[in-house]
Amino acid sequence: MKRPFFVAAVMSIAAVYLSLYAKPYIVIVVGIMVFTGFLIYLKKTGIPGFYVIFIMMFPIMCLRTEESMEKLCYQGQLLDETYAACVNGYIADIKQSENGYAVYIRNAFVMPDSWGRQFKSGLVVYSEKRFANPGDEVKIKVTLKDFNIPSNEGQFNARKYYTSLGFNYCADLSDVVNVQSGSSYISSIYRFADSIKNIYQNAYSEQNAGIMQSIVLGDRSGLDDVVKRMYQKNGISHILAISALHVSLVGMFIYDWLKKRIGRIASACFSTFIIISYLCMTGYSASASRAVIMILVYMLADVLGRTSDMVNTLGIASVILLWINPYNITNSAFWLSFLAVAGIIYIKPILSDDKTILIYIRRPDKKNAGFFQLILFRIADSVITGMCVTIATLPVILIISGQIPVISLFLNVIVIPLMSLIMISGIFTGIAGILSLEAAYFFAGAGGYILDFYYKLCSLSSHFKYAVIVTGIPDTARVFLYYAVLIIWICAHIILMNKKIDAVCFVLLVCVLTGLRYNINSDMKIAMLDVGQGDSIVMHTKEGMNVLFDGGSTSKKNVGRYTIYTYLKYCGVRSLDYVFISHPDKDHVNGIYELIELCDNTFEIGTVVLPGISRAAAVKKQADDDMSKLERILKNAGINVVYADAGDSIKSGEFSVECMHPCKGYNYESANDYSAVYLVEYGDFSMLMTGDAEKKAEKCIVEDANRMAGDAGESARFMSVNILKVGHHGSKGASSEEFLSYVKPENALISCGAGNSYGHPHMETLQRLSGIGAKVYRTDERGEIAVRVRDGSYKIEVFKALKG
């Protein structure tokens, strides 16, 4: 067995994945099959029985995962304010936000006051004021909480992310019992990292300080949101994380330089001390941890007079990281780091070797090649390396962002070579700043100029519409198929070494790649998003029509950016054809303002439809002011605006939207009175969108519908809808008995915030809906509510049920 640690890594990954996501009996069955298969392999090949220890990583890692799961025994149960506890530990980092401070305590001892048992866990404590510094040992009283979990598709899963970093719970600070300066070496490292951050804030511009802090120290808390989004969309956000490549280069440079002067053993010991200290200072990110482990293996092999195999070394790193925290398997950084290295190890030899590039293009003879020809092929090698990394990591990138930054293949050719200068500038700026700020300014210059160049480069590429391909999040089955084809290609190349087969496999992989996109799995999908106390409903059709009805919330901050926009990206929506706004109340439009700001080369808004009301009839000035503000912002953004009155409609294939309210010249008393109402139809399916319409508007709708109905068939079409979007979040002033008896909905969807101060939905409304036999679905109880229309029928799915 040439690469036993690679086998151990595969066993470890399989064990952790199955332990987390499969039934216990499946884990046992797979374990028996693996062990039996390996015994047969041992017997047929005659390799030493010692290698069975690498297969034993399967049961060992299963047990380790179970042990780690015990630390999560309270996760998902901390729903109220009764879980008080005392916490002891060292502060690893403090990050400031607009709401206060987040204090990170690693391996804290948590002692509940009156329940459960003491346990050890990473903890993020939120405080309005800064009560200590990194490196301090603290004893505090807190109220334990759970990290948030998503209630909509595409939302950030804070609980999953922080668990993968070793922080299983968060907490609100109740009282500070004791704070003292830590005397350990770890504490001094944390203090040193904090002082470096302060130096960056003085030596660089505010924007560049946040970037440098992220690149060198792994702390993204100071990153500007505009810069972060720009880097992500252009496919160079990897530079905002600790660069495993540069950690490796710096670590090996130190070791190779010192071993010529003080010998291998002393050099290895000193280098190990330096790089582990740096790892501790930067927060143990998955990519940096992988790089450090691989450096340590390289140095150990060199000291022992052996050579280190990259595949085995990568296997060792994965086993160690999963042993430290099995939940690393849920961290995208873990997969990106390991897959990137695997892409260079396995895919690059297929696309580029000593004789050819891209399988068929012959390399020139170095002796006869000209200078520019050599430069051209050197650049080609850099592009191919980027391609190999992209091929290996593409599905993970799509799962994270839902888009393919094509421009990144070209930008990275410019960006990556300059990263070494940025790292050197950042490191020397931090070290020099401890002695003198003037010296820090000197070293900061180069890094600052390069970061300014990156910003201009990204700004320029953002003007190209198709620099980024928006795909949405692909199905899990298609991701597995992609990697299955990729593994078959690699195996076929190693065994057969046939260029024609390589070309066929590459074409097959490209064919599978075209399927890596979001699929609505229906003729039409309707998603009522959980935006808290507000409204937002997105509709997609298989023909590619994308429509949004309202988008706002008074209980969730930045609902447009972090709920609606993330959902649209999850679904691969590049353009909203229509945005229907019922009325300009904040809980219906404040997210729309954010979407307007987010419009760029990856997202645009086609037409906004507003209710066609007569301003002269306005009784409440506030309604007129809000509508005028909305119109002004839309006009300044260059977005097409149209007005809808009762009877107006749009149609695309089987999909149609017809305005039912307000009618021309309608005399309203409030914004809710003129709230636009739309009848949405797809084939035989129908849904009534009521915004915040209440009794007065409902009465008008019924009268107008009867008046507009030219025949009995037209009237019957409106008199029985499949789904009613309940008006005004279930207020008792909406969904009157007369109205409900007229529309006769089979199901009713209510958008409202959990524990909202308005008491929505009111009991009277729920009783009226129950009285007509309508089944009620609420976002405060179920999260996102999706309706899939297919072949004349429809199905309602709730997010919390689907996601467990």
CSV table of C-alpha atoms in Angstrom, one decimal, residues 15-404:
chain,number,residue,atom,x,y,z
A,15,ALA,CA,-16.8,7.9,9.1
A,16,VAL,CA,-17.4,11.5,10.2
A,17,TYR,CA,-19.9,12.2,7.4
A,18,LEU,CA,-21.9,9.1,8.1
A,19,SER,CA,-21.8,9.6,11.9
A,20,LEU,CA,-23.2,13.1,11.4
A,21,TYR,CA,-25.8,12.5,8.7
A,22,ALA,CA,-26.7,8.8,8.6
A,23,LYS,CA,-28.6,6.4,10.8
A,24,PRO,CA,-26.5,4.3,13.3
A,25,TYR,CA,-27.3,1.0,11.5
A,26,ILE,CA,-26.0,2.4,8.2
A,27,VAL,CA,-22.7,3.4,9.9
A,28,ILE,CA,-22.4,-0.2,11.3
A,29,VAL,CA,-23.2,-1.8,8.0
A,30,VAL,CA,-20.7,0.4,6.1
A,31,GLY,CA,-18.1,-0.3,8.7
A,32,ILE,CA,-18.5,-4.1,8.4
A,33,MET,CA,-18.4,-3.8,4.6
A,34,VAL,CA,-15.2,-1.7,4.7
A,35,PHE,CA,-13.4,-4.0,7.1
A,36,THR,CA,-14.5,-7.2,5.3
A,37,GLY,CA,-13.4,-5.7,1.9
A,38,PHE,CA,-10.0,-4.7,3.3
A,39,LEU,CA,-9.4,-8.2,4.8
A,40,ILE,CA,-10.0,-9.7,1.4
A,41,TYR,CA,-7.7,-7.1,-0.2
A,42,LEU,CA,-5.0,-8.0,2.4
A,43,LYS,CA,-5.3,-11.7,1.6
A,44,LYS,CA,-5.1,-11.2,-2.2
A,45,THR,CA,-2.3,-8.7,-2.2
A,46,GLY,CA,-0.2,-10.1,0.6
A,47,ILE,CA,0.6,-6.7,2.1
A,48,PRO,CA,1.5,-6.7,5.8
A,49,GLY,CA,-1.4,-6.9,8.2
A,50,PHE,CA,0.0,-3.8,9.9
A,51,TYR,CA,-1.9,-1.7,7.4
A,52,VAL,CA,-5.2,-2.7,9.0
A,53,ILE,CA,-4.6,0.2,11.4
A,54,PHE,CA,-5.3,2.7,8.7
A,55,ILE,CA,-8.7,1.1,8.0
A,56,MET,CA,-9.4,1.1,11.7
A,57,MET,CA,-9.6,4.9,11.4
A,58,PHE,CA,-13.3,4.3,10.4
A,59,PRO,CA,-14.5,3.0,13.7
A,60,ILE,CA,-12.0,5.3,15.6
A,61,MET,CA,-13.3,8.4,13.9
A,62,CYS,CA,-16.9,7.3,14.4
A,63,LEU,CA,-16.3,7.1,18.2
A,64,ARG,CA,-14.5,10.5,18.1
A,65,THR,CA,-17.4,12.1,16.3
A,66,GLU,CA,-19.8,10.7,18.9
A,67,GLU,CA,-17.7,12.2,21.6
A,68,SER,CA,-17.7,15.6,19.9
A,69,MET,CA,-21.5,15.4,19.5
A,70,GLU,CA,-21.9,15.1,23.3
A,71,LYS,CA,-20.6,18.7,23.6
A,72,LEU,CA,-23.7,19.8,21.6
A,73,CYS,CA,-26.1,18.2,24.1
A,74,TYR,CA,-27.8,21.6,24.8
A,75,GLN,CA,-27.6,22.8,21.2
A,76,GLY,CA,-31.1,23.6,19.9
A,77,GLN,CA,-32.6,23.8,23.4
A,78,LEU,CA,-31.5,27.3,24.6
A,79,LEU,CA,-34.6,29.1,23.5
A,80,ASP,CA,-35.3,31.4,26.5
A,81,GLU,CA,-33.4,33.4,29.0
A,82,THR,CA,-33.2,30.9,31.9
A,83,TYR,CA,-29.9,29.3,30.9
A,84,ALA,CA,-27.6,31.2,33.2
A,85,ALA,CA,-24.0,29.9,33.6
A,86,CYS,CA,-20.6,30.9,34.9
A,87,VAL,CA,-17.7,30.8,32.4
A,88,ASN,CA,-13.9,30.6,32.9
A,89,GLY,CA,-11.4,30.9,30.1
A,90,TYR,CA,-8.9,32.9,28.1
A,91,ILE,CA,-10.1,35.5,25.6
A,92,ALA,CA,-8.7,34.6,22.2
A,93,ASP,CA,-10.1,37.5,20.2
A,94,ILE,CA,-12.4,40.5,20.4
A,95,LYS,CA,-14.3,41.8,17.4
A,96,GLN,CA,-16.3,45.0,17.3
A,97,SER,CA,-19.5,45.4,15.5
A,98,GLU,CA,-22.2,48.1,15.2
A,99,ASN,CA,-24.1,46.4,18.1
A,100,GLY,CA,-21.1,46.0,20.5
A,101,TYR,CA,-18.4,43.5,20.9
A,102,ALA,CA,-18.1,39.7,20.2
A,103,VAL,CA,-15.7,38.1,22.6
A,104,TYR,CA,-14.2,34.7,21.5
A,105,ILE,CA,-13.3,32.3,24.3
A,106,ARG,CA,-11.8,29.0,23.2
A,107,ASN,CA,-12.1,25.9,25.4
A,108,ALA,CA,-14.0,27.7,28.1
A,109,PHE,CA,-15.2,25.9,31.2
A,110,VAL,CA,-19.0,26.4,31.3
A,111,MET,CA,-20.7,25.8,34.6
A,112,PRO,CA,-24.5,26.0,34.5
A,113,ASP,CA,-26.1,27.6,37.6
A,114,SER,CA,-29.0,25.3,38.2
A,115,TRP,CA,-29.2,22.8,35.4
A,116,GLY,CA,-27.2,20.2,33.5
A,117,ARG,CA,-23.5,19.5,34.1
A,118,GLN,CA,-20.3,21.4,33.6
A,119,PHE,CA,-18.8,21.1,30.1
A,120,LYS,CA,-16.0,22.5,28.0
A,121,SER,CA,-16.7,24.4,24.8
A,122,GLY,CA,-15.8,27.4,22.7
A,123,LEU,CA,-18.0,30.3,23.4
A,124,VAL,CA,-18.8,33.7,21.7
A,125,VAL,CA,-19.9,36.2,24.3
A,126,TYR,CA,-21.8,39.4,23.2
A,127,SER,CA,-21.3,42.5,25.2
A,128,GLU,CA,-22.3,46.2,24.7
A,129,LYS,CA,-19.0,47.3,26.2
A,130,ARG,CA,-15.4,46.0,26.0
A,131,PHE,CA,-14.7,44.5,29.4
A,132,ALA,CA,-11.3,42.8,28.7
A,133,ASN,CA,-8.5,42.4,26.2
A,134,PRO,CA,-7.3,39.4,24.2
A,135,GLY,CA,-5.2,37.1,26.3
A,136,ASP,CA,-7.0,38.0,29.6
A,137,GLU,CA,-8.3,35.3,31.8
A,138,VAL,CA,-11.9,36.0,32.7
A,139,LYS,CA,-14.6,34.7,35.0
A,140,ILE,CA,-18.0,35.9,33.8
A,141,LYS,CA,-21.7,35.2,34.2
A,142,VAL,CA,-23.7,34.8,31.0
A,143,THR,CA,-27.0,33.8,29.6
A,144,LEU,CA,-26.3,30.9,27.2
A,145,LYS,CA,-28.0,31.0,23.7
A,146,ASP,CA,-27.9,29.1,20.5
A,147,PHE,CA,-26.4,30.5,17.3
A,148,ASN,CA,-29.1,31.2,14.7
A,149,ILE,CA,-30.1,28.7,12.1
A,150,PRO,CA,-31.6,29.6,8.7
A,151,SER,CA,-35.3,29.8,8.2
A,152,ASN,CA,-35.0,30.4,4.4
A,153,GLU,CA,-33.0,28.7,1.6
A,154,GLY,CA,-29.7,30.4,1.0
A,155,GLN,CA,-29.4,32.0,4.5
A,156,PHE,CA,-26.2,31.8,6.5
A,157,ASN,CA,-26.2,29.0,9.0
A,158,ALA,CA,-24.4,30.6,12.0
A,159,ARG,CA,-24.7,27.5,14.2
A,160,LYS,CA,-23.1,25.2,11.6
A,161,TYR,CA,-20.4,27.7,10.8
A,162,TYR,CA,-19.3,28.4,14.4
A,163,THR,CA,-19.6,24.8,15.4
A,164,SER,CA,-17.1,24.0,12.7
A,165,LEU,CA,-14.7,26.5,14.3
A,166,GLY,CA,-15.1,25.0,17.8
A,167,PHE,CA,-17.6,27.6,19.2
A,168,ASN,CA,-20.7,25.6,20.0
A,169,TYR,CA,-22.7,28.2,21.8
A,170,CYS,CA,-23.0,32.0,22.1
A,171,ALA,CA,-24.0,34.0,25.2
A,172,ASP,CA,-25.1,37.4,26.4
A,173,LEU,CA,-22.9,38.9,29.1
A,174,SER,CA,-24.7,39.3,32.5
A,175,ASP,CA,-21.9,40.2,34.9
A,176,VAL,CA,-18.1,40.3,35.0
A,177,VAL,CA,-16.8,38.5,38.1
A,178,ASN,CA,-13.1,38.7,37.6
A,179,VAL,CA,-10.6,39.8,34.9
A,180,GLN,CA,-6.8,39.3,35.1
A,181,SER,CA,-4.0,39.5,32.6
A,182,GLY,CA,-3.1,36.0,31.4
A,183,SER,CA,0.5,35.0,32.1
A,184,SER,CA,0.7,32.1,29.7
A,185,TYR,CA,2.4,32.1,26.3
A,186,ILE,CA,-0.9,31.7,24.6
A,187,SER,CA,-2.2,34.9,26.3
A,188,SER,CA,0.9,36.8,25.1
A,189,ILE,CA,0.2,35.7,21.5
A,190,TYR,CA,-3.4,36.9,21.7
A,191,ARG,CA,-2.2,40.3,23.0
A,192,PHE,CA,0.4,40.5,20.3
A,193,ALA,CA,-2.2,39.8,17.6
A,194,ASP,CA,-4.4,42.6,19.1
A,195,SER,CA,-1.5,45.1,19.0
A,196,ILE,CA,-0.8,44.2,15.3
A,197,LYS,CA,-4.4,45.1,14.5
A,198,ASN,CA,-4.0,48.5,16.1
A,199,ILE,CA,-0.9,49.1,14.1
A,200,TYR,CA,-2.7,48.3,10.8
A,201,GLN,CA,-5.5,50.7,11.7
A,202,ASN,CA,-2.9,53.5,12.0
A,203,ALA,CA,-0.6,52.5,9.1
A,204,TYR,CA,-3.3,51.8,6.4
A,205,SER,CA,-6.5,53.4,5.2
A,206,GLU,CA,-9.6,52.1,6.9
A,207,GLN,CA,-10.5,50.0,3.9
A,208,ASN,CA,-7.0,48.5,3.5
A,209,ALA,CA,-6.5,48.0,7.2
A,210,GLY,CA,-9.5,45.7,7.2
A,211,ILE,CA,-8.2,43.8,4.2
A,212,MET,CA,-4.7,43.4,5.7
A,213,GLN,CA,-6.1,42.3,9.0
A,214,SER,CA,-8.0,39.6,7.2
A,215,ILE,CA,-5.0,38.5,5.0
A,216,VAL,CA,-2.3,38.4,7.7
A,217,LEU,CA,-4.3,37.7,10.9
A,218,GLY,CA,-7.4,36.0,9.6
A,219,ASP,CA,-9.8,38.5,11.2
A,220,ARG,CA,-12.6,39.6,8.8
A,221,SER,CA,-14.4,41.8,11.3
A,222,GLY,CA,-12.9,45.0,9.9
A,223,LEU,CA,-13.7,44.2,6.2
A,224,ASP,CA,-15.7,46.7,4.3
A,225,ASP,CA,-18.9,45.1,3.0
A,226,VAL,CA,-18.5,46.7,-0.5
A,227,VAL,CA,-14.9,45.3,-0.8
A,228,LYS,CA,-15.9,41.9,0.4
A,229,ARG,CA,-18.7,41.6,-2.1
A,230,MET,CA,-16.6,42.9,-4.9
A,231,TYR,CA,-13.8,40.4,-4.2
A,232,GLN,CA,-16.4,37.6,-4.0
A,233,LYS,CA,-18.0,38.4,-7.3
A,234,ASN,CA,-14.7,38.6,-9.0
A,235,GLY,CA,-13.5,35.3,-7.7
A,236,ILE,CA,-10.5,36.6,-5.7
A,237,SER,CA,-12.1,36.4,-2.2
A,238,HIS,CA,-9.6,33.7,-1.4
A,239,ILE,CA,-7.0,36.4,-0.8
A,240,LEU,CA,-9.1,37.7,2.1
A,241,ALA,CA,-8.3,34.5,4.1
A,242,ILE,CA,-5.0,33.3,5.5
A,243,SER,CA,-3.1,32.1,2.5
A,244,ALA,CA,-2.1,28.5,3.0
A,245,LEU,CA,0.3,28.8,0.1
A,246,HIS,CA,2.1,31.7,1.7
A,247,VAL,CA,2.1,30.1,5.1
A,248,SER,CA,3.8,27.1,3.5
A,249,LEU,CA,6.3,29.2,1.6
A,250,VAL,CA,7.2,31.3,4.6
A,251,GLY,CA,7.5,28.3,6.9
A,252,MET,CA,9.7,26.3,4.5
A,253,PHE,CA,11.8,29.4,3.8
A,254,ILE,CA,12.5,29.8,7.5
A,255,TYR,CA,13.4,26.2,7.9
A,256,ASP,CA,15.6,25.9,4.8
A,257,TRP,CA,17.4,29.1,5.6
A,258,LEU,CA,18.1,28.1,9.3
A,259,LYS,CA,19.1,24.5,8.7
A,260,LYS,CA,22.2,25.7,6.8
A,261,ARG,CA,23.2,27.7,9.8
A,262,ILE,CA,22.1,25.8,12.9
A,263,GLY,CA,21.3,22.3,11.6
A,264,ARG,CA,18.2,20.4,10.8
A,265,ILE,CA,16.9,19.5,14.3
A,266,ALA,CA,17.4,23.0,15.8
A,267,SER,CA,16.0,24.6,12.7
A,268,ALA,CA,13.0,22.3,12.7
A,269,CYS,CA,12.3,23.0,16.4
A,270,PHE,CA,12.6,26.8,16.0
A,271,SER,CA,10.5,26.8,12.8
A,272,THR,CA,7.8,24.6,14.5
A,273,PHE,CA,7.6,27.1,17.3
A,274,ILE,CA,7.2,30.1,14.9
A,275,ILE,CA,4.5,28.6,12.6
A,276,ILE,CA,2.5,27.1,15.5
A,277,SER,CA,2.6,30.5,17.3
A,278,TYR,CA,1.4,32.1,14.1
A,279,LEU,CA,-1.4,29.5,13.7
A,280,CYS,CA,-2.5,30.2,17.2
A,281,MET,CA,-2.5,34.0,16.6
A,282,THR,CA,-4.6,33.7,13.4
A,283,GLY,CA,-7.4,31.6,14.9
A,284,TYR,CA,-6.7,28.1,13.6
A,285,SER,CA,-8.4,28.4,10.2
A,286,ALA,CA,-8.8,25.2,8.3
A,287,SER,CA,-6.5,26.3,5.4
A,288,ALA,CA,-3.8,27.6,7.6
A,289,SER,CA,-4.0,24.5,9.9
A,290,ARG,CA,-3.7,22.3,6.8
A,291,ALA,CA,-0.6,24.2,5.6
A,292,VAL,CA,1.1,24.1,9.0
A,293,ILE,CA,0.5,20.3,9.4
A,294,MET,CA,2.0,19.7,5.9
A,295,ILE,CA,5.0,21.9,6.8
A,296,LEU,CA,5.6,20.0,10.0
A,297,VAL,CA,5.4,16.7,8.1
A,298,TYR,CA,7.9,18.0,5.5
A,299,MET,CA,10.3,19.1,8.2
A,300,LEU,CA,10.0,15.8,10.1
A,301,ALA,CA,10.7,13.8,6.9
A,302,ASP,CA,13.7,16.0,6.2
A,303,VAL,CA,15.1,15.5,9.7
A,304,LEU,CA,14.7,11.8,9.3
A,305,GLY,CA,16.3,11.8,5.9
A,306,ARG,CA,13.1,10.8,4.1
A,307,THR,CA,11.0,12.4,1.4
A,308,SER,CA,7.4,13.5,2.1
A,309,ASP,CA,4.7,12.3,-0.3
A,310,MET,CA,2.2,15.1,-1.0
A,311,VAL,CA,-0.8,12.8,-1.1
A,312,ASN,CA,0.1,11.1,2.2
A,313,THR,CA,0.9,14.4,3.8
A,314,LEU,CA,-2.5,15.8,2.7
A,315,GLY,CA,-4.1,12.6,4.2
A,316,ILE,CA,-2.3,13.1,7.5
A,317,ALA,CA,-3.5,16.8,7.6
A,318,SER,CA,-7.1,15.8,7.0
A,319,VAL,CA,-7.1,13.1,9.7
A,320,ILE,CA,-5.6,15.4,12.3
A,321,LEU,CA,-8.0,18.2,11.6
A,322,LEU,CA,-11.0,15.9,11.7
A,323,TRP,CA,-9.7,14.4,14.9
A,324,ILE,CA,-9.4,17.8,16.5
A,325,ASN,CA,-12.9,18.8,15.4
A,326,PRO,CA,-15.0,16.4,13.3
A,327,TYR,CA,-17.3,19.3,12.5
A,328,ASN,CA,-14.5,20.7,10.2
A,329,ILE,CA,-16.2,18.5,7.6
A,330,THR,CA,-19.0,21.0,7.5
A,331,ASN,CA,-16.7,24.0,6.9
A,332,SER,CA,-16.3,25.1,3.3
A,333,ALA,CA,-12.8,26.4,4.0
A,334,PHE,CA,-11.8,22.8,4.9
A,335,TRP,CA,-13.0,21.5,1.6
A,336,LEU,CA,-11.7,24.3,-0.5
A,337,SER,CA,-8.2,24.0,1.0
A,338,PHE,CA,-7.9,20.3,0.6
A,339,LEU,CA,-9.5,20.1,-2.8
A,340,ALA,CA,-7.3,22.9,-4.1
A,341,VAL,CA,-4.2,20.9,-3.2
A,342,ALA,CA,-5.7,17.7,-4.6
A,343,GLY,CA,-6.4,19.5,-7.9
A,344,ILE,CA,-2.8,20.5,-8.2
A,345,ILE,CA,-1.6,17.0,-7.3
A,346,TYR,CA,-4.0,15.0,-9.5
A,347,ILE,CA,-5.4,17.2,-12.2
A,348,LYS,CA,-2.5,19.4,-13.2
A,349,PRO,CA,-0.4,16.4,-14.4
A,350,ILE,CA,-3.2,15.6,-16.9
A,351,LEU,CA,-3.5,19.1,-18.3
A,352,SER,CA,0.2,20.0,-18.2
A,353,ASP,CA,3.4,18.0,-18.2
A,354,ASP,CA,6.9,18.4,-19.5
A,355,LYS,CA,5.8,17.8,-23.1
A,356,THR,CA,2.3,19.2,-23.5
A,357,ILE,CA,-0.2,21.8,-22.2
A,358,LEU,CA,-3.9,21.2,-22.3
A,359,ILE,CA,-3.4,17.5,-23.4
A,360,TYR,CA,-2.5,18.3,-27.1
A,361,ILE,CA,-0.6,21.6,-27.2
A,362,ARG,CA,3.2,20.8,-27.4
A,363,ARG,CA,5.6,22.7,-25.3
A,364,PRO,CA,8.6,24.4,-27.1
A,365,ASP,CA,12.1,23.1,-26.5
A,366,LYS,CA,13.6,25.3,-23.9
A,367,LYS,CA,16.9,25.5,-25.7
A,368,ASN,CA,15.3,26.8,-28.9
A,369,ALA,CA,12.4,28.8,-27.5
A,370,GLY,CA,12.5,32.6,-27.5
A,371,PHE,CA,12.2,34.7,-24.4
A,372,PHE,CA,8.6,35.8,-25.1
A,373,GLN,CA,7.6,32.3,-25.9
A,374,LEU,CA,8.9,31.1,-22.5
A,375,ILE,CA,7.1,33.9,-20.8
A,376,LEU,CA,3.9,33.0,-22.6
A,377,PHE,CA,4.1,29.4,-21.6
A,378,ARG,CA,4.9,30.4,-18.0
A,379,ILE,CA,1.7,32.5,-17.9
A,380,ALA,CA,-0.1,29.5,-19.5
A,381,ASP,CA,1.1,27.3,-16.6
A,382,SER,CA,-0.2,29.8,-14.1
A,383,VAL,CA,-3.6,29.8,-15.8
A,384,ILE,CA,-3.7,26.0,-16.0
A,385,THR,CA,-2.8,25.8,-12.3
A,386,GLY,CA,-5.8,28.1,-11.6
A,387,MET,CA,-8.0,25.9,-13.9
A,388,CYS,CA,-7.0,22.8,-12.0
A,389,VAL,CA,-7.8,24.4,-8.6
A,390,THR,CA,-11.1,25.6,-10.1
A,391,ILE,CA,-12.0,22.2,-11.5
A,392,ALA,CA,-11.4,20.6,-8.1
A,393,THR,CA,-13.2,23.2,-6.1
A,394,LEU,CA,-16.0,24.4,-8.4
A,395,PRO,CA,-18.9,22.5,-6.9
A,396,VAL,CA,-18.0,23.8,-3.4
A,397,ILE,CA,-17.7,27.4,-4.8
A,398,LEU,CA,-21.2,27.0,-6.3
A,399,ILE,CA,-22.6,25.7,-3.0
A,400,ILE,CA,-21.1,28.7,-1.2
A,401,SER,CA,-21.8,31.5,-3.8
A,402,GLY,CA,-24.1,30.1,-6.5
A,403,GLN,CA,-22.0,31.7,-9.2
A,404,ILE,CA,-18.9,31.1,-11.3
